[in-house]
Short mmCIF file of N, CA and C in Angstrom, two decimals:
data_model
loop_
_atom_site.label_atom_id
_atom_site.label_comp_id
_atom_site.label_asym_id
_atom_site.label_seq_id
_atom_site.Cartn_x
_atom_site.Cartn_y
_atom_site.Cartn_z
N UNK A 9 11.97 16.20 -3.43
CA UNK A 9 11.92 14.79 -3.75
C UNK A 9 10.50 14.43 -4.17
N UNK A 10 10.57 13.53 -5.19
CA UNK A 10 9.34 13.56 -5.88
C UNK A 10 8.61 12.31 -4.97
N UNK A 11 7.14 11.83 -4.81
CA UNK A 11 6.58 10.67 -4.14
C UNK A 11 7.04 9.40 -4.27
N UNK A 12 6.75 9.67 -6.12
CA UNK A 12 7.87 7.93 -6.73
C UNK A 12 9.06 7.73 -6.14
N UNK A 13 10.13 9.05 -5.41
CA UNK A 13 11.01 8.52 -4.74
C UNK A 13 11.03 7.63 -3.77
N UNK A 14 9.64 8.30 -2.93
CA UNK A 14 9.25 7.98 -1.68
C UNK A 14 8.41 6.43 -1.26
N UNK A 15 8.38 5.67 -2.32
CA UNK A 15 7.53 4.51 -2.32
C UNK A 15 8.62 3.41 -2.96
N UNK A 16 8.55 2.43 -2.67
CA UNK A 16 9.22 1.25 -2.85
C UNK A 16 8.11 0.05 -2.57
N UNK A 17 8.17 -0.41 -3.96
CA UNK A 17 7.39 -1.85 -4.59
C UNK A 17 8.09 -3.01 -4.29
N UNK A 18 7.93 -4.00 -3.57
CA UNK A 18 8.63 -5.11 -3.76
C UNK A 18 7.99 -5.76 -4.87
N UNK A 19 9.05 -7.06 -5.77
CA UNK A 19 8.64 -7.44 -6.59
C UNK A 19 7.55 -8.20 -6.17
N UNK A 20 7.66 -9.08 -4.97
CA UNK A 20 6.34 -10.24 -4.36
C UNK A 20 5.23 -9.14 -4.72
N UNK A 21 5.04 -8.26 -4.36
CA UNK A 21 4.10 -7.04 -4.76
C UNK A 21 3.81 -6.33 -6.26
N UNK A 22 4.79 -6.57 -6.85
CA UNK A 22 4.46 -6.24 -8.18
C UNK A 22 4.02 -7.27 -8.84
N UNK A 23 3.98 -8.74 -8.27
CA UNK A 23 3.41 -9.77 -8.85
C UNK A 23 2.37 -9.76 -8.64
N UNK A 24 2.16 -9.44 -7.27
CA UNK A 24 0.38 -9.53 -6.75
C UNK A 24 -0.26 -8.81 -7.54
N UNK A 25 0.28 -7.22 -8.25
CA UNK A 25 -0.75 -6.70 -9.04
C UNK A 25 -1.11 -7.13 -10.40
N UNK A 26 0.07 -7.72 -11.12
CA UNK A 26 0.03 -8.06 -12.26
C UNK A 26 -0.88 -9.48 -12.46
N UNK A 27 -1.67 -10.22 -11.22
CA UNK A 27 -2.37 -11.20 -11.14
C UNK A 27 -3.64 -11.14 -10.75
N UNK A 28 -3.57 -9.57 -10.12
CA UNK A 28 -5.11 -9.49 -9.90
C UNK A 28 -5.63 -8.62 -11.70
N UNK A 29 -7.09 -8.93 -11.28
CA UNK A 29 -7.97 -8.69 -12.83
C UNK A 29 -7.21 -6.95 -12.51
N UNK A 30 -7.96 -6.19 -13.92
CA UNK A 30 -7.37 -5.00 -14.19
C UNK A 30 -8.02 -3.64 -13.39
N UNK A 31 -9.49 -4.17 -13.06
CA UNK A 31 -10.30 -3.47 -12.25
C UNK A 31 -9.63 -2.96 -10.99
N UNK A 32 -9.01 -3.82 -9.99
CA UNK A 32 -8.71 -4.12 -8.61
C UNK A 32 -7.43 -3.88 -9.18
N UNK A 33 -6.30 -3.83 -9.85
CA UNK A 33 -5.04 -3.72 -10.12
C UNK A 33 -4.96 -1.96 -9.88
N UNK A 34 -6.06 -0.89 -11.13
CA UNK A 34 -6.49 0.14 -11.05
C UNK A 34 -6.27 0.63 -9.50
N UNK A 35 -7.90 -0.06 -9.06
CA UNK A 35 -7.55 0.60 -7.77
C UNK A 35 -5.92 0.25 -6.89
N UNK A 36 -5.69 -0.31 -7.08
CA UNK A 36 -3.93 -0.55 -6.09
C UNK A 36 -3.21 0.73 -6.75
N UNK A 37 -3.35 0.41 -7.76
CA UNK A 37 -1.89 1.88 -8.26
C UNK A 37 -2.63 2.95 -7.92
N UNK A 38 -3.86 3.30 -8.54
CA UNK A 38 -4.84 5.04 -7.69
C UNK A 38 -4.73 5.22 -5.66
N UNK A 39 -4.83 3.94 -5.47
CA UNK A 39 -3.94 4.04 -3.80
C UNK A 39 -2.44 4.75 -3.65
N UNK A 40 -1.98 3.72 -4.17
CA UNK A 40 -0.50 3.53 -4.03
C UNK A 40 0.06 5.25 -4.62
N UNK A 41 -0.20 5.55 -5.55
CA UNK A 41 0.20 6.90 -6.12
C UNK A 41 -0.51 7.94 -6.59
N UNK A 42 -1.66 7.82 -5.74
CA UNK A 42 -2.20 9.01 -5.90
C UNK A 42 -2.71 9.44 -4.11
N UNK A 43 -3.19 8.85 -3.84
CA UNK A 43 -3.86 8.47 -2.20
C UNK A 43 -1.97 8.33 -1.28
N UNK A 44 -1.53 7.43 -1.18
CA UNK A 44 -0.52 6.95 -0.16
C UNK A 44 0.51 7.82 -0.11
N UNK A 45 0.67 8.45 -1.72
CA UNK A 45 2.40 9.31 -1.53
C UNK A 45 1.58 10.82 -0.82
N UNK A 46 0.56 11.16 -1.18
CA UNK A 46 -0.26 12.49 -0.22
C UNK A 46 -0.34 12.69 1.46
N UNK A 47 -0.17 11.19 2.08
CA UNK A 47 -0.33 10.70 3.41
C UNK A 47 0.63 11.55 4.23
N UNK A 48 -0.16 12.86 5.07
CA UNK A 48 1.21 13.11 5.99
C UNK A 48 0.87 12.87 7.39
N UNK A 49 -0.70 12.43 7.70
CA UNK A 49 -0.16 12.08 9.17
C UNK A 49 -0.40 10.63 9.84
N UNK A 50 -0.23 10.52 10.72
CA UNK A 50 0.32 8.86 11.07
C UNK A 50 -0.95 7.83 10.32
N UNK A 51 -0.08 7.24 10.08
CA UNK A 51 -0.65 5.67 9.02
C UNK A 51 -2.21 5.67 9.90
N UNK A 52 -1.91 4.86 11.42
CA UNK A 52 -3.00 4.23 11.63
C UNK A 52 -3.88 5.50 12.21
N UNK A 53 -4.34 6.69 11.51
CA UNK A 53 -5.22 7.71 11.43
C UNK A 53 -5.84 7.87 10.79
N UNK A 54 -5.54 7.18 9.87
CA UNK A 54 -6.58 7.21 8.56
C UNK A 54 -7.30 6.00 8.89
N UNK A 55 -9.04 6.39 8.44
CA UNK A 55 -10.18 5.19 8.73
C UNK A 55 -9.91 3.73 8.04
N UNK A 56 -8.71 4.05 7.25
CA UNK A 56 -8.60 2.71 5.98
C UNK A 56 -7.63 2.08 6.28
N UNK A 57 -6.94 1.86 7.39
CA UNK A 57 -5.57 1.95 7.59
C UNK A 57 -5.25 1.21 9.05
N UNK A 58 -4.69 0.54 9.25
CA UNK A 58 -4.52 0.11 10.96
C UNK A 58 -2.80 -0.37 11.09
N UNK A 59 -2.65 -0.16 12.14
CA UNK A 59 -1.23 -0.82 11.96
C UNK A 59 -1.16 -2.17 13.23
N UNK A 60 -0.30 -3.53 12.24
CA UNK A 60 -0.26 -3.98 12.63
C UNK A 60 0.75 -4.58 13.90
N UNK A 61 2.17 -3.92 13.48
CA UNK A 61 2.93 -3.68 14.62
C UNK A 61 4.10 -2.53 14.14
N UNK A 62 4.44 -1.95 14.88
CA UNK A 62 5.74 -1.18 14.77
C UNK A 62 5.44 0.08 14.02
N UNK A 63 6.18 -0.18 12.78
CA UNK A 63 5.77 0.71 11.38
C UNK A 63 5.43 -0.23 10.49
N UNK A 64 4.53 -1.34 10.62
CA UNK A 64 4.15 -2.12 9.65
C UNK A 64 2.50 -1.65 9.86
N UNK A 65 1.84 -1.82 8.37
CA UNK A 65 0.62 -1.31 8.44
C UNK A 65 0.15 -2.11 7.50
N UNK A 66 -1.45 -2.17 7.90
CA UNK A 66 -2.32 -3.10 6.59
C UNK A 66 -3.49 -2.36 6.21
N UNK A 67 -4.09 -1.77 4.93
CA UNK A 67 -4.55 -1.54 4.08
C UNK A 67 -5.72 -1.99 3.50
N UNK A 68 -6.89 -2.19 4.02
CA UNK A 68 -8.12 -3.18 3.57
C UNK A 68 -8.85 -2.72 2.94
N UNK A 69 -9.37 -2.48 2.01
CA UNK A 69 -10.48 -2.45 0.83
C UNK A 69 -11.26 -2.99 0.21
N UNK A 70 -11.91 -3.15 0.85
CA UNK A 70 -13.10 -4.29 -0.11
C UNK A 70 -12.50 -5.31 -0.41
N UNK A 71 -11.93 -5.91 -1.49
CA UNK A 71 -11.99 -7.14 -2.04
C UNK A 71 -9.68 -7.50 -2.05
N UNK A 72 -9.11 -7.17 -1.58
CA UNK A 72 -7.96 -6.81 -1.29
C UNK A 72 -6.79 -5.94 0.02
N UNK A 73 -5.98 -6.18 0.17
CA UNK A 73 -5.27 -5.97 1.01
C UNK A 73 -3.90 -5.48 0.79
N UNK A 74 -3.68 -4.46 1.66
CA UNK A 74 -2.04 -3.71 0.60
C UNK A 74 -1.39 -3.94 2.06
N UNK A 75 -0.17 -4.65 2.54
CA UNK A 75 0.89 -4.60 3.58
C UNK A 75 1.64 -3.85 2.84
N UNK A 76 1.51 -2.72 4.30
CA UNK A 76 3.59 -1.65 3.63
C UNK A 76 3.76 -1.67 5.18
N UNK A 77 4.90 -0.97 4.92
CA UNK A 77 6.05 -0.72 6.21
C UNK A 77 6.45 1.14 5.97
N UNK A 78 6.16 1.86 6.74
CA UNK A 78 6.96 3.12 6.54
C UNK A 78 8.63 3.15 7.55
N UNK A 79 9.31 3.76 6.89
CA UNK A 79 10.76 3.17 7.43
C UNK A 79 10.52 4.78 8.09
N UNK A 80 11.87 5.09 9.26
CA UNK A 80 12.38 6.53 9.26
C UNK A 80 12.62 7.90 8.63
N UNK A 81 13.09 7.78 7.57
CA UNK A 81 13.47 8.20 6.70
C UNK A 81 12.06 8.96 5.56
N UNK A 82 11.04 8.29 6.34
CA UNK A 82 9.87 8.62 5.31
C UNK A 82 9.55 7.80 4.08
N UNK A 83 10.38 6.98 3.81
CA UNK A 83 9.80 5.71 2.51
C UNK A 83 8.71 4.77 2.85
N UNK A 84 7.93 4.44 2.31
CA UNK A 84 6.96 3.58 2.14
C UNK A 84 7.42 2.42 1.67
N UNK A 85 7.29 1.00 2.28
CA UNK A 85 7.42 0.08 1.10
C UNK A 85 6.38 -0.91 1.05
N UNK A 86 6.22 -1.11 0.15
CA UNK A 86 4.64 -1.96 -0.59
C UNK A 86 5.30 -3.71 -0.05
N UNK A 87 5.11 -4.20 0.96
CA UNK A 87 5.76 -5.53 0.85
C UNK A 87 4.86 -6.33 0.27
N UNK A 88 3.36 -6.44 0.18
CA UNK A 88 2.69 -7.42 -0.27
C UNK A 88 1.33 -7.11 -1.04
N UNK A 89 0.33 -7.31 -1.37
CA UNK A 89 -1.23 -7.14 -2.34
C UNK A 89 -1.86 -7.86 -2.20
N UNK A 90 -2.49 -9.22 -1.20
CA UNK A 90 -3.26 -9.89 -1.12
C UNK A 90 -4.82 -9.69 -1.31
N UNK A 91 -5.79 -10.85 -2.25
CA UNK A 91 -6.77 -10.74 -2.35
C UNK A 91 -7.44 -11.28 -1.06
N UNK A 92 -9.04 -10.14 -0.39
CA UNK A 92 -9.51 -10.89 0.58
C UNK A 92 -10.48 -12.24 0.19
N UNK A 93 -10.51 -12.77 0.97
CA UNK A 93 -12.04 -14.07 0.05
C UNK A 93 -12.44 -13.85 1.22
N UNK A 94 -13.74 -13.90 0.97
CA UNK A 94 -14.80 -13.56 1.72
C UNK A 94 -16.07 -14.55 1.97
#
């Protein structure tokens, strides 16, 4: 099974990228599919990464924020892309 199987975009999330500038959009997809589908051990292990409850996890980077959820099954899903203001 290929990664693209393994990831699921919500649209609220595909809006968030298509609204941030193209710079910060870049980095979300070089996360999202190059960095996130590679991920094999638990979410909140990685320094970039915390979880906020359950299998829900948040994603902070500098100037933005990626909410996913990993289900059972091993899928990822992208529920949200918020910009941080600082």
């Amino acid at each position: 099974m290929t990664a693209m199987k393994l990831i699921l975009i919500t649209d609220e999330a595909k809006n968030d990228m298509r609204l941030m500038n193209k710079k910060k959009a870049q980095a979300v997809y070089d996360f999202i599919f190059k960095t996130l589908s590679r991920r094999v051990k638990p979410m909140d292990s990685y320094p970039d990464t915390y979880r906020v409850k359950a299998d829900f996890f948040r994603r902070v980077s500098g100037s933005y924020s990626i909410h996913f959820e990993r289900s059972p099954k091993g899928k990822i899903t992208i529920a949200r892309i918020t910009e941080n203001i600082i």
